[in-house]
Short mmCIF file of C-alpha atoms in Angstrom, two decimals:
data_model
loop_
_atom_site.label_atom_id
_atom_site.label_comp_id
_atom_site.label_asym_id
_atom_site.label_seq_id
_atom_site.Cartn_x
_atom_site.Cartn_y
_atom_site.Cartn_z
CA ILE M 1160 -21.51 -10.85 16.74
CA SER M 1161 -23.50 -8.08 15.08
CA LEU M 1162 -20.27 -6.10 14.68
CA ILE M 1163 -18.42 -8.94 12.98
CA PHE M 1164 -21.20 -10.42 10.88
CA SER M 1165 -23.08 -7.33 9.74
CA ASN M 1166 -24.51 -7.10 6.25
CA LYS M 1167 -21.24 -5.54 5.13
CA MET M 1168 -19.34 -8.62 6.27
CA VAL M 1169 -16.53 -9.66 3.95
CA CYS M 1170 -17.50 -13.32 3.70
CA LYS M 1171 -19.45 -12.89 0.48
CA LEU M 1172 -18.14 -15.08 -2.29
CA LYS M 1173 -18.72 -13.03 -5.41
CA THR M 1174 -19.73 -13.71 -8.95
CA LYS M 1175 -20.34 -11.04 -11.57
CA LYS M 1176 -24.02 -10.82 -10.64
CA LYS M 1177 -24.35 -11.75 -6.97
CA ARG M 1178 -22.55 -12.71 -3.77
CA PHE M 1179 -23.08 -15.94 -1.87
CA ASN M 1180 -22.99 -15.57 1.93
CA MET M 1181 -21.64 -19.09 2.48
CA ALA M 1182 -19.27 -18.14 5.30
CA LYS M 1183 -21.99 -16.19 7.08
CA ILE M 1184 -24.35 -19.17 6.91
CA PHE M 1185 -21.61 -21.52 8.10
CA VAL M 1186 -20.70 -19.40 11.11
CA SER M 1187 -24.33 -18.62 11.97
CA PHE M 1188 -25.09 -22.33 12.12
CA PHE M 1189 -22.40 -22.95 14.72
CA ILE M 1190 -23.31 -19.85 16.71
CA ALA M 1191 -26.87 -21.15 16.93
CA PHE M 1192 -25.50 -24.52 18.08
CA VAL M 1193 -23.43 -22.88 20.82
CA LEU M 1194 -26.26 -20.70 22.09
CA ALA M 1195 -28.53 -23.75 22.27
CA GLN M 1196 -26.34 -25.55 24.80
CA ASN M 1197 -27.41 -26.19 28.38
CA SER M 1198 -26.68 -23.89 31.32
CA PHE M 1199 -23.32 -25.57 31.97
CA ALA M 1200 -22.25 -24.71 28.44
CA GLN M 1201 -23.43 -21.13 28.96
CA ASN M 1202 -21.28 -20.88 32.09
CA SER M 1203 -18.33 -22.22 30.08
CA LEU M 1204 -18.97 -19.56 27.45
CA SER M 1205 -18.94 -16.93 30.18
CA ASP M 1206 -15.60 -18.28 31.45
CA SER M 1207 -14.20 -18.20 27.93
CA LEU M 1208 -15.08 -14.52 27.58
CA ILE M 1209 -14.01 -13.40 31.06
CA ASN M 1210 -10.72 -15.33 31.12
CA ALA M 1211 -9.71 -14.23 27.64
CA ASN M 1212 -6.13 -13.49 26.64
CA ILE M 1213 -5.39 -9.77 26.57
CA SER M 1214 -2.13 -8.37 25.22
CA GLY M 1215 -0.79 -5.29 23.54
CA GLU M 1216 2.12 -3.43 22.04
CA ALA M 1217 3.12 0.22 22.34
CA ARG M 1218 4.98 1.54 19.29
CA ILE M 1219 7.07 4.65 18.64
CA PHE M 1220 8.33 5.10 15.06
CA TYR M 1221 10.59 7.92 13.87
CA PHE M 1222 11.31 8.33 10.12
CA ASP M 1223 13.70 10.87 8.54
CA ARG M 1224 13.41 11.02 4.73
CA ASP M 1225 15.73 13.01 2.44
CA ARG M 1226 14.70 13.39 -1.19
CA LYS M 1227 16.25 15.48 -3.95
CA THR M 1228 13.93 18.42 -3.41
CA SER M 1229 12.83 18.05 0.21
CA HIS M 1230 13.90 16.71 3.60
CA GLU M 1231 11.32 15.97 6.30
CA ASP M 1232 10.91 13.79 9.38
CA ILE M 1233 7.92 12.48 11.31
CA LEU M 1234 7.16 10.83 14.65
CA ALA M 1235 4.29 8.37 14.91
CA THR M 1236 3.09 6.74 18.12
CA GLY M 1237 0.38 4.20 18.74
CA VAL M 1238 -0.91 1.21 20.65
CA LEU M 1239 -2.07 -2.19 19.41
CA LEU M 1240 -4.49 -3.98 21.77
CA ASN M 1241 -5.47 -7.66 21.37
CA TYR M 1242 -8.32 -9.60 22.93
CA GLU M 1243 -8.94 -13.30 22.25
CA THR M 1244 -11.32 -15.61 24.07
CA LEU M 1245 -10.37 -19.04 25.34
CA ASP M 1246 -11.37 -22.08 23.31
CA PHE M 1247 -15.08 -22.93 23.59
CA TYR M 1248 -16.14 -26.11 21.77
CA GLY M 1249 -13.61 -25.28 19.04
CA PHE M 1250 -14.59 -21.60 18.81
CA LYS M 1251 -12.52 -18.53 19.53
CA ALA M 1252 -13.28 -14.85 18.95
CA GLY M 1253 -10.74 -12.07 18.73
CA LEU M 1254 -10.47 -8.30 18.45
CA THR M 1255 -7.48 -6.03 17.71
CA LEU M 1256 -7.61 -2.25 18.02
CA GLN M 1257 -4.92 -0.06 16.45
CA THR M 1258 -4.44 3.58 17.45
CA ALA M 1259 -2.10 6.21 16.03
CA THR M 1260 -1.11 9.86 16.25
CA ASN M 1261 1.59 12.17 14.81
CA PRO M 1262 2.69 14.53 17.60
CA TRP M 1263 4.45 17.75 16.50
CA ALA M 1264 4.22 16.97 12.76
CA ASN M 1265 4.00 20.03 10.50
CA LYS M 1266 2.22 20.22 7.14
CA ALA M 1267 5.34 19.55 5.07
CA SER M 1268 6.19 16.36 6.94
CA LYS M 1269 2.58 15.18 6.84
CA ASP M 1270 2.51 15.72 3.08
CA MET M 1271 5.73 13.75 2.51
CA PHE M 1272 4.57 10.77 4.58
CA ILE M 1273 0.89 10.92 3.59
CA LYS M 1274 0.90 7.41 2.05
CA ASP M 1275 2.51 5.47 4.88
CA MET M 1276 3.08 7.30 8.19
CA THR M 1277 0.74 10.31 8.39
CA THR M 1278 -2.08 8.80 10.39
CA LYS M 1279 -4.25 9.35 13.44
CA GLY M 1280 -7.30 7.84 15.09
CA ALA M 1281 -8.31 4.29 15.91
CA ARG M 1282 -9.37 1.28 13.84
CA LEU M 1283 -10.71 -2.16 14.75
CA SER M 1284 -8.28 -4.01 12.49
CA GLN M 1285 -9.21 -7.49 13.68
CA GLY M 1286 -12.66 -8.76 14.56
CA TYR M 1287 -12.89 -12.46 13.81
CA LEU M 1288 -14.43 -15.79 14.77
CA ASP M 1289 -12.30 -18.97 14.63
CA TYR M 1290 -13.54 -22.52 14.52
CA THR M 1291 -11.16 -25.49 14.75
CA VAL M 1292 -12.05 -29.16 14.40
CA SER M 1293 -9.38 -31.84 14.16
CA ASN M 1294 -6.71 -30.51 11.75
CA THR M 1295 -8.94 -27.92 10.07
CA SER M 1296 -9.19 -24.26 11.09
CA PHE M 1297 -11.62 -21.65 9.77
CA ARG M 1298 -11.52 -17.90 10.38
CA ALA M 1299 -14.05 -15.30 9.24
CA GLY M 1300 -13.96 -11.53 9.73
CA ARG M 1301 -11.31 -8.84 9.89
CA THR M 1302 -7.87 -10.36 10.25
CA PHE M 1303 -4.14 -9.95 9.75
CA LEU M 1304 -2.98 -12.37 7.05
CA SER M 1305 0.43 -13.79 6.21
CA THR M 1306 -0.02 -16.21 3.31
CA PRO M 1307 2.22 -16.46 0.22
CA LEU M 1308 0.17 -14.17 -2.04
CA VAL M 1309 -2.17 -12.40 0.42
CA ALA M 1310 -0.26 -10.79 3.26
CA GLY M 1311 -0.25 -7.54 5.20
CA SER M 1312 2.85 -5.55 6.10
CA GLY M 1313 3.80 -4.37 9.58
CA SER M 1314 6.79 -2.26 8.55
CA ARG M 1315 4.92 1.00 9.30
CA LEU M 1316 3.13 2.02 12.49
CA ILE M 1317 -0.24 0.69 11.29
CA LYS M 1318 -0.43 -2.95 10.17
CA GLU M 1319 -2.34 -3.74 7.01
CA SER M 1320 -5.43 -5.91 7.47
CA PHE M 1321 -8.12 -7.71 5.46
CA GLU M 1322 -11.78 -8.71 5.67
CA GLY M 1323 -12.49 -12.21 4.47
CA ILE M 1324 -12.22 -15.89 5.27
CA HIS M 1325 -9.17 -18.11 5.81
CA LEU M 1326 -9.30 -21.90 5.83
CA THR M 1327 -6.36 -24.23 6.60
CA ASN M 1328 -6.04 -28.01 6.78
CA LYS M 1329 -3.14 -30.19 8.02
CA ASP M 1330 -4.56 -33.69 7.55
CA ILE M 1331 -1.72 -34.61 5.19
CA GLU M 1332 1.51 -35.19 7.09
CA ASN M 1333 4.06 -32.35 6.77
CA THR M 1334 1.61 -30.43 4.57
CA THR M 1335 -0.56 -27.34 5.04
CA LEU M 1336 -3.36 -26.58 2.59
CA GLY M 1337 -4.88 -23.11 2.64
CA PHE M 1338 -7.67 -21.05 1.08
CA VAL M 1339 -8.17 -17.28 1.43
CA TYR M 1340 -10.94 -15.03 0.16
CA ILE M 1341 -10.91 -11.26 0.76
CA ASP M 1342 -13.04 -8.44 -0.52
CA LYS M 1343 -11.85 -5.59 1.72
CA PHE M 1344 -8.41 -4.23 2.54
CA GLN M 1345 -7.25 -1.83 5.24
CA ALA M 1346 -4.19 0.16 4.17
CA ARG M 1347 -1.71 1.90 6.47
CA THR M 1348 -3.35 5.29 5.90
CA ASP M 1349 -6.29 6.68 3.97
CA LYS M 1350 -3.90 9.18 2.28
CA LYS M 1351 -5.83 11.98 3.96
CA GLY M 1352 -4.23 11.85 7.41
CA ASP M 1353 -6.17 9.04 9.12
CA ILE M 1354 -5.78 5.28 9.55
CA GLY M 1355 -6.85 3.39 6.45
CA ASN M 1356 -10.47 2.30 6.20
CA PHE M 1357 -11.63 -1.14 5.12
CA GLU M 1358 -12.22 -0.46 1.43
CA GLU M 1359 -13.48 -2.88 -1.20
CA TYR M 1360 -10.53 -4.55 -2.94
CA LYS M 1361 -11.30 -4.61 -6.66
CA ASP M 1362 -14.14 -7.15 -7.15
CA GLY M 1363 -12.65 -9.51 -4.57
CA ALA M 1364 -9.64 -11.82 -4.56
CA TYR M 1365 -9.04 -15.42 -3.58
CA SER M 1366 -5.95 -17.54 -3.15
CA VAL M 1367 -5.06 -21.19 -2.57
CA TYR M 1368 -1.69 -22.42 -1.33
CA ILE M 1369 0.22 -25.49 -0.24
CA LYS M 1370 3.23 -25.75 2.07
CA ASN M 1371 5.15 -29.01 2.29
CA ASN M 1372 8.32 -30.21 4.02
CA SER M 1373 8.06 -33.97 3.46
CA ILE M 1374 11.59 -34.19 2.05
CA SER M 1375 14.35 -33.84 4.60
CA ASN M 1376 15.93 -30.34 4.62
CA LEU M 1377 13.64 -29.16 1.82
CA SER M 1378 10.53 -26.99 2.15
CA PHE M 1379 8.24 -26.03 -0.73
CA VAL M 1380 5.51 -23.42 -1.15
CA SER M 1381 3.15 -23.04 -4.10
CA SER M 1382 0.27 -20.60 -4.43
CA PHE M 1383 -2.28 -19.21 -6.88
CA ALA M 1384 -4.32 -16.01 -6.55
CA LYS M 1385 -7.02 -14.48 -8.73
CA ILE M 1386 -7.98 -10.80 -8.45
CA ASP M 1387 -11.37 -10.24 -10.02
CA ASP M 1388 -11.76 -7.17 -12.25
CA TYR M 1389 -8.20 -6.03 -11.50
CA ILE M 1390 -8.35 -3.69 -14.50
CA LYS M 1391 -11.91 -2.43 -14.17
CA ASP M 1392 -14.28 -3.77 -16.82
CA GLU M 1393 -11.32 -5.22 -18.74
CA SER M 1394 -9.39 -7.99 -17.07
CA ASN M 1395 -8.94 -10.30 -14.12
CA LEU M 1396 -5.39 -11.00 -12.94
CA ASP M 1397 -3.99 -14.46 -12.16
CA ILE M 1398 -0.84 -14.69 -10.02
CA TYR M 1399 1.21 -17.88 -9.71
CA TYR M 1400 3.99 -18.27 -7.14
CA ALA M 1401 6.40 -21.01 -6.08
CA GLU M 1402 9.32 -21.15 -3.67
CA ALA M 1403 11.76 -23.88 -2.67
CA ILE M 1404 14.18 -23.68 0.29
CA TYR M 1405 16.92 -26.22 0.96
CA LYS M 1406 18.85 -26.07 4.26
CA ASN M 1407 21.80 -28.20 5.33
CA SER M 1408 25.15 -27.99 7.08
CA LEU M 1409 28.79 -28.98 6.74
CA LYS M 1410 29.93 -29.53 10.32
CA SER M 1411 29.47 -26.10 11.96
CA LEU M 1412 28.80 -24.25 8.68
CA ASN M 1413 25.10 -23.93 7.83
CA TYR M 1414 23.98 -23.08 4.32
CA ASP M 1415 20.72 -22.65 2.40
CA LEU M 1416 19.70 -22.56 -1.26
CA ASN M 1417 16.52 -20.70 -2.19
CA ALA M 1418 14.51 -20.12 -5.37
CA GLN M 1419 11.37 -18.08 -6.15
CA TYR M 1420 9.15 -17.80 -9.23
CA TRP M 1421 6.22 -15.49 -10.07
CA LEU M 1422 3.90 -15.34 -13.08
CA ASN M 1423 1.24 -12.69 -13.78
CA LYS M 1424 -1.40 -13.39 -16.42
CA TYR M 1425 -4.05 -10.85 -17.47
CA ASN M 1426 -7.22 -12.47 -18.81
CA HIS M 1427 -8.52 -10.04 -21.39
CA GLN M 1428 -8.78 -10.23 -25.17
CA ASN M 1429 -5.01 -10.27 -25.63
CA ILE M 1430 -3.54 -12.37 -22.82
CA ASP M 1431 -0.56 -10.49 -21.38
CA LYS M 1432 2.05 -12.20 -19.20
CA ILE M 1433 5.07 -11.20 -17.16
CA ASP M 1434 7.19 -13.46 -14.95
CA ALA M 1435 10.16 -13.30 -12.60
CA TYR M 1436 12.57 -15.51 -10.73
CA ALA M 1437 14.98 -15.00 -7.83
CA LEU M 1438 17.81 -17.06 -6.35
CA LYS M 1439 19.50 -16.82 -2.97
CA PHE M 1440 22.48 -18.52 -1.34
CA GLY M 1441 22.99 -18.14 2.41
CA LEU M 1442 25.79 -19.01 4.83
CA ASN M 1443 25.72 -19.08 8.61
CA TYR M 1444 28.66 -19.74 10.90
CA SER M 1445 28.46 -19.21 14.67
CA ASP M 1446 27.23 -15.61 15.18
CA PHE M 1447 27.89 -14.57 11.56
CA SER M 1448 25.36 -14.89 8.73
CA SER M 1449 25.22 -13.73 5.13
CA TYR M 1450 23.44 -14.20 1.82
CA PHE M 1451 23.79 -13.29 -1.83
CA ALA M 1452 20.68 -12.94 -4.03
CA TYR M 1453 19.82 -12.33 -7.67
CA SER M 1454 16.48 -11.57 -9.36
CA LYS M 1455 15.30 -11.05 -12.94
CA ILE M 1456 11.99 -9.68 -14.29
CA SER M 1457 11.05 -10.61 -17.85
CA ASN M 1458 11.02 -7.93 -20.54
CA ASP M 1459 7.25 -8.01 -21.15
CA LYS M 1460 4.75 -5.21 -21.47
CA VAL M 1461 1.68 -5.38 -19.23
CA ALA M 1462 -1.05 -2.92 -18.26
CA ILE M 1463 0.46 -1.74 -14.96
CA ASN M 1464 4.07 -1.85 -16.25
CA GLN M 1465 5.29 -4.09 -13.43
CA LEU M 1466 4.92 -7.56 -11.98
CA LEU M 1467 2.40 -7.66 -9.11
CA HIS M 1468 3.81 -9.73 -6.23
CA GLY M 1469 0.44 -10.30 -4.55
CA VAL M 1470 -2.23 -8.61 -2.43
CA GLY M 1471 -0.87 -6.51 0.43
CA ASN M 1472 2.69 -5.26 0.95
CA GLY M 1473 3.53 -8.30 3.05
CA SER M 1474 3.65 -10.37 -0.16
CA ASP M 1475 6.64 -8.31 -1.35
CA THR M 1476 9.18 -11.02 -0.50
CA ILE M 1477 11.62 -11.00 -3.42
CA TYR M 1478 15.10 -11.94 -2.20
CA THR M 1479 16.77 -8.83 -3.63
CA ASN M 1480 14.74 -6.35 -1.58
CA SER M 1481 16.85 -3.56 -0.11
CA LEU M 1482 16.58 -2.53 3.51
CA ILE M 1483 14.01 0.23 2.92
CA GLY M 1484 13.38 1.67 -0.51
CA SER M 1485 13.75 -0.73 -3.44
CA TYR M 1486 10.91 -2.09 -5.58
CA ASN M 1487 12.41 -4.72 -7.85
CA TYR M 1488 9.46 -5.74 -10.05
CA GLU M 1489 9.75 -3.53 -13.14
CA PRO M 1490 10.04 -5.13 -16.61
CA ASN M 1491 13.56 -6.04 -17.76
CA MET M 1492 15.02 -5.40 -14.30
CA GLU M 1493 17.92 -7.32 -12.80
CA ALA M 1494 18.85 -6.92 -9.14
CA TYR M 1495 21.59 -8.15 -6.84
CA ALA M 1496 21.75 -8.13 -3.05
CA LEU M 1497 24.48 -8.90 -0.50
CA ASN M 1498 23.73 -9.07 3.22
CA LEU M 1499 26.22 -9.45 6.09
CA GLU M 1500 25.08 -9.77 9.71
CA TYR M 1501 26.83 -10.32 13.01
CA LYS M 1502 25.32 -11.10 16.40
CA LEU M 1503 27.41 -9.17 18.91
CA SER M 1504 25.57 -10.50 21.95
CA SER M 1505 22.32 -12.16 22.96
CA ILE M 1506 20.56 -8.80 22.77
CA PHE M 1507 22.34 -6.94 19.97
CA LYS M 1508 23.06 -7.62 16.30
CA VAL M 1509 24.26 -5.42 13.44
CA GLY M 1510 24.13 -5.83 9.70
CA THR M 1511 24.64 -4.27 6.31
CA LEU M 1512 22.67 -4.85 3.10
CA TYR M 1513 23.75 -3.68 -0.35
CA THR M 1514 21.36 -3.90 -3.30
CA TYR M 1515 21.96 -2.96 -6.93
CA ALA M 1516 19.08 -2.73 -9.41
CA ASP M 1517 19.47 -2.31 -13.17
CA ILE M 1518 16.61 -1.60 -15.57
CA LYS M 1519 18.29 -2.20 -18.92
CA ASN M 1520 18.97 1.01 -20.86
CA THR M 1521 16.84 2.99 -18.39
CA GLU M 1522 18.05 3.31 -14.80
CA GLN M 1523 20.65 1.96 -12.37
CA VAL M 1524 20.16 2.39 -8.63
CA SER M 1525 22.24 1.27 -5.65
CA TYR M 1526 20.98 0.92 -2.08
CA SER M 1527 23.48 0.83 0.80
CA GLY M 1528 21.92 0.02 4.16
CA VAL M 1529 23.01 -0.61 7.74
CA TYR M 1530 20.84 -1.81 10.61
CA THR M 1531 20.78 -2.88 14.24
CA ASN M 1532 18.27 -4.99 16.16
CA MET M 1533 18.27 -4.74 19.94
CA ASP M 1534 16.34 -6.89 22.40
CA PHE M 1535 16.16 -5.33 25.87
CA ASN M 1536 14.09 -8.16 27.33
CA SER M 1537 16.62 -8.76 30.11
CA LEU M 1538 16.30 -5.10 31.16
CA LEU M 1539 12.56 -4.67 30.62
CA LYS M 1540 10.45 -7.59 29.45
CA GLY M 1541 8.89 -6.88 26.05
CA LEU M 1542 11.15 -3.97 25.05
CA SER M 1543 13.00 -4.03 21.70
CA SER M 1544 14.17 -1.67 18.97
CA VAL M 1545 15.18 -1.57 15.30
CA VAL M 1546 17.35 1.10 13.64
CA GLN M 1547 17.74 1.23 9.85
CA TYR M 1548 19.56 3.63 7.53
CA GLU M 1549 19.73 3.46 3.74
CA LYS M 1550 21.54 5.59 1.16
CA ILE M 1551 20.30 5.52 -2.45
CA LYS M 1552 22.79 6.48 -5.20
CA LYS M 1553 23.53 6.15 -8.93
CA ASP M 1554 20.56 7.62 -10.82
CA LYS M 1555 18.91 8.62 -7.53
CA ASN M 1556 20.26 10.60 -4.58
CA GLU M 1557 18.13 9.91 -1.52
CA ASN M 1558 18.46 8.52 1.99
CA GLU M 1559 16.21 7.49 4.86
CA LEU M 1560 16.58 6.76 8.58
CA ARG M 1561 14.05 4.68 10.53
CA ILE M 1562 14.00 4.16 14.29
CA LYS M 1563 11.38 1.81 15.74
CA LEU M 1564 10.75 1.17 19.43
CA PHE M 1565 8.42 -1.64 20.58
CA TYR M 1566 7.08 -2.52 24.02
CA LYS M 1567 4.96 -5.67 24.26
CA PHE M 1568 2.77 -6.19 27.31
#
């Protein structure tokens, strides 16, 4: 408890002058309630701790990156260990430890991958307390998040994580309401060769969201996030996001229609805005699936010269993303994507993804990618792999290979 709810605990709702420890007070109240129970309750607490769920995942990632002036590769290995207690009067506690190392990496390869794969050491990436009552769940502490505008990425060896609070409610039928507040963020690396530390994220950020699927075949997501003091001493940043997904079928042919919208608004003396939208049409027949996507960023000038998709790389969900290397949020950018995928067997599928991005009068880039996903669960339970290769052409000449091996236990 001291580890999770120390004085540096994230659950401090900030204002310009002070922070309110509302989450800490809330959790402390219930901890005091639990500890005050009779001896039977104490035995139950002991059972909850001893009979906890323990799981893990061993990871081996190999990246080979070819740029115009250099070509390096790197191997990263690590283990992710999870511990979560059984339910005790609505409470659960959890811990996740991430470890990493780069065997045989030389200085040149470490320098090239310093921002995302050069990492070693261990980090307690999750340390949280959950409380659930009826249809409401509350989490406080270090946690992985996957919400529309606050989400960590797991595409590299080390998963991104946050310190904060997360509240969800499902009282309304077919609807999820959510609130997130974070003031610390753990990146993939610290850009010095170690796992990222939990660093203060600006002056804090919060987000609210709603997910609804009341209408048959249609799901809808809407979210708002505010990043305090995003441009230091100048401006906060408001992010608005909405997505609609419609799925249906014509006999054995399944199809889906998807739409996304973002808006960034900077709240300083001159209010600056930039927005974006994306559309996607997907088809699925038997073991074959495909989609075509289009996105457009408005031609507006803002302080960071791009649209910010959210907090954490997991919020980078624009439909026109390439397999590995694209970033399709620059002003006046249009992008197109075509994906084809075929499931060869129950354990093996292959695909190709082509993306073309055009920044008007500035740069045109094409991304040609191929990938395979393999599930070896029938051979060894928990074993799977992903192989990705992407070639970047037009105004760039680069390519990258990624091989990822996972073993869950």
